[in-house]
Amino acid sequence: MPTEVQEETFTLEELLAGLKEMHRLILWNDDVNTFDHVIYCMMKYLDYSESQAEKIAWKVHNDGKCAVLEGSFTEMEIYRKILQQEGLTVSVE
């Protein structure tokens, strides 16, 4: 079964703004992902310790969301796409 790829494009202004401003990657609570999967993804892709990843999972569960990373817009978009491919609900602010 072929994998479907979705291409995204950005304007020059969006790219330049993304390099100057700090953005946050937000992980949202959902009814799909388990604590174990969230913890696994935080450890594998964002290099959190197991203890840190567990705290993030609980914060998302209790508060509905948690900022998990800060950086340029471009960097946050890369991580957003990776985590979305893992089935997590994430956005960039």
PDB file of C-alpha atoms in Angstrom:
ATOM      1  CA  MET A   1       0.000   0.000   0.000  1.00  0.00           C
ATOM      2  CA  PRO A   2       1.597   3.299  -1.065  1.00  0.00           C
ATOM      3  CA  THR A   3       2.137   5.980   1.549  1.00  0.00           C
ATOM      4  CA  GLU A   4       0.328   9.241   0.882  1.00  0.00           C
ATOM      5  CA  VAL A   5       2.493  12.334   1.343  1.00  0.00           C
ATOM      6  CA  GLN A   6       0.985  15.736   2.014  1.00  0.00           C
ATOM      7  CA  GLU A   7       3.134  18.656   0.918  1.00  0.00           C
ATOM      8  CA  GLU A   8       3.010  21.981   2.757  1.00  0.00           C
ATOM      9  CA  THR A   9       4.335  25.276   1.414  1.00  0.00           C
ATOM     10  CA  PHE A  10       5.235  28.470   3.234  1.00  0.00           C
ATOM     11  CA  THR A  11       5.727  32.045   2.061  1.00  0.00           C
ATOM     12  CA  LEU A  12       9.088  33.759   2.446  1.00  0.00           C
ATOM     13  CA  GLU A  13       7.550  35.998   5.121  1.00  0.00           C
ATOM     14  CA  GLU A  14       6.395  32.963   7.129  1.00  0.00           C
ATOM     15  CA  LEU A  15       9.845  31.394   6.936  1.00  0.00           C
ATOM     16  CA  LEU A  16      11.646  34.582   7.960  1.00  0.00           C
ATOM     17  CA  ALA A  17       9.203  35.231  10.811  1.00  0.00           C
ATOM     18  CA  GLY A  18       9.715  31.672  11.969  1.00  0.00           C
ATOM     19  CA  LEU A  19      13.447  32.201  12.239  1.00  0.00           C
ATOM     20  CA  LYS A  20      13.138  35.331  14.390  1.00  0.00           C
ATOM     21  CA  GLU A  21      10.384  34.437  16.838  1.00  0.00           C
ATOM     22  CA  MET A  22      10.262  31.750  19.463  1.00  0.00           C
ATOM     23  CA  HIS A  23       7.380  29.355  19.028  1.00  0.00           C
ATOM     24  CA  ARG A  24       6.054  26.586  21.248  1.00  0.00           C
ATOM     25  CA  LEU A  25       5.076  23.052  20.366  1.00  0.00           C
ATOM     26  CA  ILE A  26       1.836  22.230  22.200  1.00  0.00           C
ATOM     27  CA  LEU A  27       0.777  18.673  22.981  1.00  0.00           C
ATOM     28  CA  TRP A  28      -3.004  18.336  23.391  1.00  0.00           C
ATOM     29  CA  ASN A  29      -5.039  15.806  25.319  1.00  0.00           C
ATOM     30  CA  ASP A  30      -7.056  13.356  23.252  1.00  0.00           C
ATOM     31  CA  ASP A  31      -9.106  10.235  23.773  1.00  0.00           C
ATOM     32  CA  VAL A  32      -6.924   8.117  21.501  1.00  0.00           C
ATOM     33  CA  ASN A  33      -3.355   7.947  22.794  1.00  0.00           C
ATOM     34  CA  THR A  34      -2.282   6.049  25.888  1.00  0.00           C
ATOM     35  CA  PHE A  35       0.020   7.418  28.573  1.00  0.00           C
ATOM     36  CA  ASP A  36       2.628   4.866  27.487  1.00  0.00           C
ATOM     37  CA  HIS A  37       2.547   6.059  23.874  1.00  0.00           C
ATOM     38  CA  VAL A  38       2.841   9.725  24.860  1.00  0.00           C
ATOM     39  CA  ILE A  39       5.733   8.921  27.213  1.00  0.00           C
ATOM     40  CA  TYR A  40       7.439   6.838  24.523  1.00  0.00           C
ATOM     41  CA  CYS A  41       7.163   9.657  21.954  1.00  0.00           C
ATOM     42  CA  MET A  42       8.431  12.317  24.369  1.00  0.00           C
ATOM     43  CA  MET A  43      11.454  10.159  25.165  1.00  0.00           C
ATOM     44  CA  LYS A  44      12.197   9.036  21.604  1.00  0.00           C
ATOM     45  CA  TYR A  45      11.699  12.279  19.689  1.00  0.00           C
ATOM     46  CA  LEU A  46      12.196  15.056  22.260  1.00  0.00           C
ATOM     47  CA  ASP A  47      14.848  13.324  24.381  1.00  0.00           C
ATOM     48  CA  TYR A  48      12.983  13.647  27.685  1.00  0.00           C
ATOM     49  CA  SER A  49      13.788  11.290  30.541  1.00  0.00           C
ATOM     50  CA  GLU A  50      11.087   8.810  31.507  1.00  0.00           C
ATOM     51  CA  SER A  51      10.263  10.859  34.606  1.00  0.00           C
ATOM     52  CA  GLN A  52       9.979  14.107  32.617  1.00  0.00           C
ATOM     53  CA  ALA A  53       7.867  12.436  29.933  1.00  0.00           C
ATOM     54  CA  GLU A  54       5.525  11.012  32.563  1.00  0.00           C
ATOM     55  CA  LYS A  55       5.068  14.494  34.089  1.00  0.00           C
ATOM     56  CA  ILE A  56       4.205  15.849  30.626  1.00  0.00           C
ATOM     57  CA  ALA A  57       1.647  13.071  30.096  1.00  0.00           C
ATOM     58  CA  TRP A  58      -0.025  13.863  33.423  1.00  0.00           C
ATOM     59  CA  LYS A  59      -0.027  17.623  32.731  1.00  0.00           C
ATOM     60  CA  VAL A  60      -1.679  17.037  29.344  1.00  0.00           C
ATOM     61  CA  HIS A  61      -4.200  14.703  30.967  1.00  0.00           C
ATOM     62  CA  ASN A  62      -5.051  17.147  33.779  1.00  0.00           C
ATOM     63  CA  ASP A  63      -4.756  20.517  31.995  1.00  0.00           C
ATOM     64  CA  GLY A  64      -5.703  19.541  28.450  1.00  0.00           C
ATOM     65  CA  LYS A  65      -2.410  20.670  26.938  1.00  0.00           C
ATOM     66  CA  CYS A  66       1.275  21.216  27.627  1.00  0.00           C
ATOM     67  CA  ALA A  67       4.061  23.138  25.906  1.00  0.00           C
ATOM     68  CA  VAL A  68       6.705  20.494  25.235  1.00  0.00           C
ATOM     69  CA  LEU A  69       9.317  22.397  23.205  1.00  0.00           C
ATOM     70  CA  GLU A  70      10.367  25.940  22.244  1.00  0.00           C
ATOM     71  CA  GLY A  71      12.295  27.120  19.226  1.00  0.00           C
ATOM     72  CA  SER A  72      11.993  28.568  15.755  1.00  0.00           C
ATOM     73  CA  PHE A  73       8.800  28.067  13.784  1.00  0.00           C
ATOM     74  CA  THR A  74      10.627  25.860  11.300  1.00  0.00           C
ATOM     75  CA  GLU A  75      12.019  23.620  14.033  1.00  0.00           C
ATOM     76  CA  MET A  76       8.630  23.352  15.757  1.00  0.00           C
ATOM     77  CA  GLU A  77       6.977  22.446  12.441  1.00  0.00           C
ATOM     78  CA  ILE A  78       9.418  19.580  11.968  1.00  0.00           C
ATOM     79  CA  TYR A  79       8.639  18.168  15.412  1.00  0.00           C
ATOM     80  CA  ARG A  80       4.910  18.774  14.916  1.00  0.00           C
ATOM     81  CA  LYS A  81       4.949  16.657  11.771  1.00  0.00           C
ATOM     82  CA  ILE A  82       6.944  13.878  13.442  1.00  0.00           C
ATOM     83  CA  LEU A  83       4.621  13.704  16.447  1.00  0.00           C
ATOM     84  CA  GLN A  84       1.516  13.901  14.266  1.00  0.00           C
ATOM     85  CA  GLN A  85       2.789  10.920  12.311  1.00  0.00           C
ATOM     86  CA  GLU A  86       2.893   9.101  15.649  1.00  0.00           C
ATOM     87  CA  GLY A  87      -0.780   9.978  16.123  1.00  0.00           C
ATOM     88  CA  LEU A  88      -0.341  12.699  18.732  1.00  0.00           C
ATOM     89  CA  THR A  89      -2.368  15.920  18.635  1.00  0.00           C
ATOM     90  CA  VAL A  90       0.093  18.811  18.465  1.00  0.00           C
ATOM     91  CA  SER A  91       0.136  22.403  17.286  1.00  0.00           C
ATOM     92  CA  VAL A  92       2.578  25.306  17.055  1.00  0.00           C
ATOM     93  CA  GLU A  93       1.907  28.609  18.818  1.00  0.00           C
TER      94      GLU A  93
END
